[in-house]
GROMACS .gro file of C-alpha atoms in nm:
model
  151
    1LEU     CA    1   0.574  -1.391  -0.476
    2ASP     CA    2   0.797  -1.690  -0.500
    3GLN     CA    3   0.938  -1.661  -0.158
    4GLU     CA    4   0.592  -1.630  -0.042
    5GLU     CA    5   0.519  -1.984  -0.188
    6ALA     CA    6   0.820  -2.131  -0.074
    7LEU     CA    7   0.729  -2.026   0.291
    8VAL     CA    8   0.370  -2.141   0.248
    9ARG     CA    9   0.476  -2.491   0.132
   10SER     CA   10   0.745  -2.512   0.473
   11LEU     CA   11   0.442  -2.375   0.674
   12LEU     CA   12   0.176  -2.632   0.540
   13ARG     CA   13   0.405  -2.901   0.657
   14HIS     CA   14   0.324  -2.840   0.980
   15GLN     CA   15  -0.019  -2.856   0.963
   16PRO     CA   16  -0.128  -2.538   1.090
   17ARG     CA   17  -0.492  -2.457   1.184
   18GLY     CA   18  -0.508  -2.194   0.964
   19ILE     CA   19  -0.321  -1.872   0.787
   20ALA     CA   20  -0.338  -1.537   0.768
   21LEU     CA   21  -0.134  -1.340   0.483
   22THR     CA   22  -0.109  -0.967   0.415
   23GLY     CA   23  -0.174  -0.880   0.063
   24ARG     CA   24  -0.416  -1.013  -0.219
   25HIS     CA   25  -0.130  -1.115  -0.490
   26HIS     CA   26  -0.014  -1.451  -0.457
   27SER     CA   27   0.164  -1.654  -0.672
   28PRO     CA   28  -0.069  -1.987  -0.896
   29GLY     CA   29   0.122  -2.215  -0.672
   30THR     CA   30   0.032  -2.025  -0.393
   31ARG     CA   31  -0.316  -1.981  -0.430
   32ALA     CA   32  -0.341  -2.354  -0.527
   33LEU     CA   33  -0.175  -2.449  -0.223
   34LEU     CA   34  -0.380  -2.244   0.028
   35GLU     CA   35  -0.735  -2.372  -0.184
   36ARG     CA   36  -0.611  -2.737  -0.120
   37ALA     CA   37  -0.530  -2.733   0.257
   38GLY     CA   38  -0.878  -2.747   0.373
   39ILE     CA   39  -0.799  -2.499   0.647
   40PRO     CA   40  -0.925  -2.142   0.716
   41ILE     CA   41  -0.693  -1.884   0.508
   42VAL     CA   42  -0.760  -1.517   0.564
   43GLU     CA   43  -0.623  -1.226   0.341
   44MET     CA   44  -0.572  -0.913   0.504
   45TRP     CA   45  -0.502  -0.554   0.475
   46ASP     CA   46  -0.626  -0.553   0.119
   47LEU     CA   47  -0.952  -0.694  -0.113
   48PRO     CA   48  -0.849  -0.963  -0.347
   49GLU     CA   49  -1.124  -0.963  -0.640
   50ARG     CA   50  -1.122  -1.325  -0.556
   51PRO     CA   51  -1.073  -1.444  -0.232
   52ILE     CA   52  -0.861  -1.789  -0.142
   53ASP     CA   53  -1.105  -1.808   0.148
   54ARG     CA   54  -1.188  -1.514   0.392
   55ALA     CA   55  -1.093  -1.137   0.306
   56VAL     CA   56  -1.062  -0.899   0.586
   57GLY     CA   57  -0.933  -0.540   0.439
   58PHE     CA   58  -0.997  -0.216   0.260
   59SER     CA   59  -0.910  -0.074  -0.055
   60ASN     CA   60  -0.589   0.105  -0.047
   61ALA     CA   61  -0.698   0.322  -0.334
   62LYS     CA   62  -1.009   0.431  -0.175
   63ALA     CA   63  -0.854   0.474   0.113
   64SER     CA   64  -0.575   0.746  -0.010
   65LEU     CA   65  -0.846   0.915  -0.224
   66ALA     CA   66  -1.065   1.003   0.121
   67MET     CA   67  -0.723   1.114   0.296
   68LEU     CA   68  -0.690   1.325  -0.004
   69HIS     CA   69  -1.065   1.461   0.014
   70HIS     CA   70  -1.037   1.470   0.391
   71LEU     CA   71  -0.774   1.717   0.358
   72HIS     CA   72  -0.911   1.949   0.094
   73GLN     CA   73  -1.203   1.976   0.241
   74ARG     CA   74  -1.022   2.087   0.527
   75GLY     CA   75  -0.894   2.383   0.337
   76TYR     CA   76  -0.555   2.207   0.168
   77ARG     CA   77  -0.448   2.241  -0.179
   78ARG     CA   78  -0.098   2.186  -0.201
   79ILE     CA   79  -0.053   1.856  -0.075
   80GLY     CA   80   0.217   1.612  -0.136
   81PHE     CA   81   0.285   1.217  -0.133
   82LEU     CA   82   0.619   1.036   0.008
   83CYS     CA   83   0.569   0.708  -0.151
   84GLY     CA   84   0.821   0.395  -0.164
   85ALA     CA   85   0.982   0.419  -0.543
   86SER     CA   86   0.938   0.039  -0.651
   87GLU     CA   87   0.658  -0.134  -0.797
   88LEU     CA   88   0.679  -0.428  -0.626
   89ASP     CA   89   0.518  -0.239  -0.340
   90ARG     CA   90   0.158  -0.329  -0.442
   91ARG     CA   91  -0.016  -0.150  -0.185
   92GLY     CA   92   0.189   0.163  -0.225
   93THR     CA   93   0.123   0.178  -0.527
   94ASP     CA   94  -0.270   0.143  -0.498
   95ARG     CA   95  -0.229   0.430  -0.263
   96MET     CA   96  -0.005   0.654  -0.494
   97ARG     CA   97  -0.331   0.567  -0.715
   98GLY     CA   98  -0.585   0.680  -0.500
   99TYR     CA   99  -0.399   0.997  -0.431
  100MET     CA  100  -0.320   1.059  -0.803
  101SER     CA  101  -0.662   1.031  -0.934
  102GLY     CA  102  -0.765   1.259  -0.630
  103ILE     CA  103  -0.522   1.526  -0.712
  104LYS     CA  104  -0.659   1.523  -1.093
  105ALA     CA  105  -1.013   1.498  -1.001
  106LEU     CA  106  -1.032   1.829  -0.764
  107GLY     CA  107  -0.803   1.996  -1.017
  108LEU     CA  108  -0.526   2.076  -0.771
  109GLY     CA  109  -0.233   2.120  -1.030
  110GLU     CA  110   0.095   1.879  -1.095
  111PRO     CA  111   0.122   1.601  -0.800
  112ARG     CA  112   0.400   1.686  -0.573
  113VAL     CA  113   0.533   1.319  -0.556
  114ILE     CA  114   0.882   1.226  -0.389
  115ARG     CA  115   0.993   0.847  -0.394
  116LEU     CA  116   1.168   0.776  -0.062
  117GLY     CA  117   1.367   0.461  -0.192
  118GLU     CA  118   1.289   0.057  -0.237
  119SER     CA  119   1.051  -0.112  -0.009
  120PRO     CA  120   1.071  -0.224   0.206
  121ILE     CA  121   1.034   0.181   0.392
  122THR     CA  122   1.164   0.225   0.703
  123MET     CA  123   1.168   0.534   0.916
  124SER     CA  124   1.521   0.654   0.793
  125HIS     CA  125   1.372   0.712   0.455
  126GLY     CA  126   1.082   0.977   0.608
  127GLY     CA  127   1.290   1.279   0.702
  128PRO     CA  128   1.507   1.325   0.363
  129ALA     CA  129   1.197   1.269   0.186
  130MET     CA  130   1.054   1.523   0.380
  131ALA     CA  131   1.313   1.754   0.315
  132ALA     CA  132   1.313   1.694  -0.073
  133LEU     CA  133   0.946   1.739  -0.077
  134LEU     CA  134   1.005   2.030   0.045
  135ASP     CA  135   1.303   2.167  -0.139
  136ALA     CA  136   1.108   2.072  -0.433
  137TRP     CA  137   0.781   2.288  -0.362
  138PRO     CA  138   0.862   2.517  -0.010
  139ASP     CA  139   0.462   2.608  -0.041
  140THR     CA  140   0.377   2.252   0.003
  141ASP     CA  141   0.059   2.285   0.292
  142ALA     CA  142  -0.019   1.912   0.370
  143VAL     CA  143   0.185   1.608   0.314
  144MET     CA  144   0.044   1.224   0.233
  145CYS     CA  145   0.253   0.914   0.340
  146VAL     CA  146   0.235   0.595   0.199
  147SER     CA  147   0.294   0.419   0.524
  148ASP     CA  148   0.337   0.485   0.929
  149MET     CA  149   0.691   0.381   0.863
  150SER     CA  150   0.767   0.702   0.660
  151ALA     CA  151   0.543   0.907   0.848
   0.00000   0.00000   0.00000
């Protein structure tokens, strides 16, 4: 969050006509800078409880839960989840929360979770994580991934 604040401060010196940010978590300093900027601010890929200006996004937890329900409706019952190891990836954490709540609500047993590594997740994390998942649970019949990069 400190890095974002420094970047926003630097960007505002160039007097942009608007700023688009990914995510809903910002430091108090970043929030104050953006609120005072007097330009359109759009927060994307998430749904902040109190948007700075405008928000275009979705609930990552609800999206993950919907994906799990879709797989369940299609007959899958042994569903794994590949995710990052860091709590700093807040969207990934929200997606994990959706998966975990769905596994519990649907009575699908113990979660089948493999943590890929530290953020940012790259394509090189996906293959080894999938191998680890299938080594741990060879009967897995569907896998959800935290991001397109891990898939």
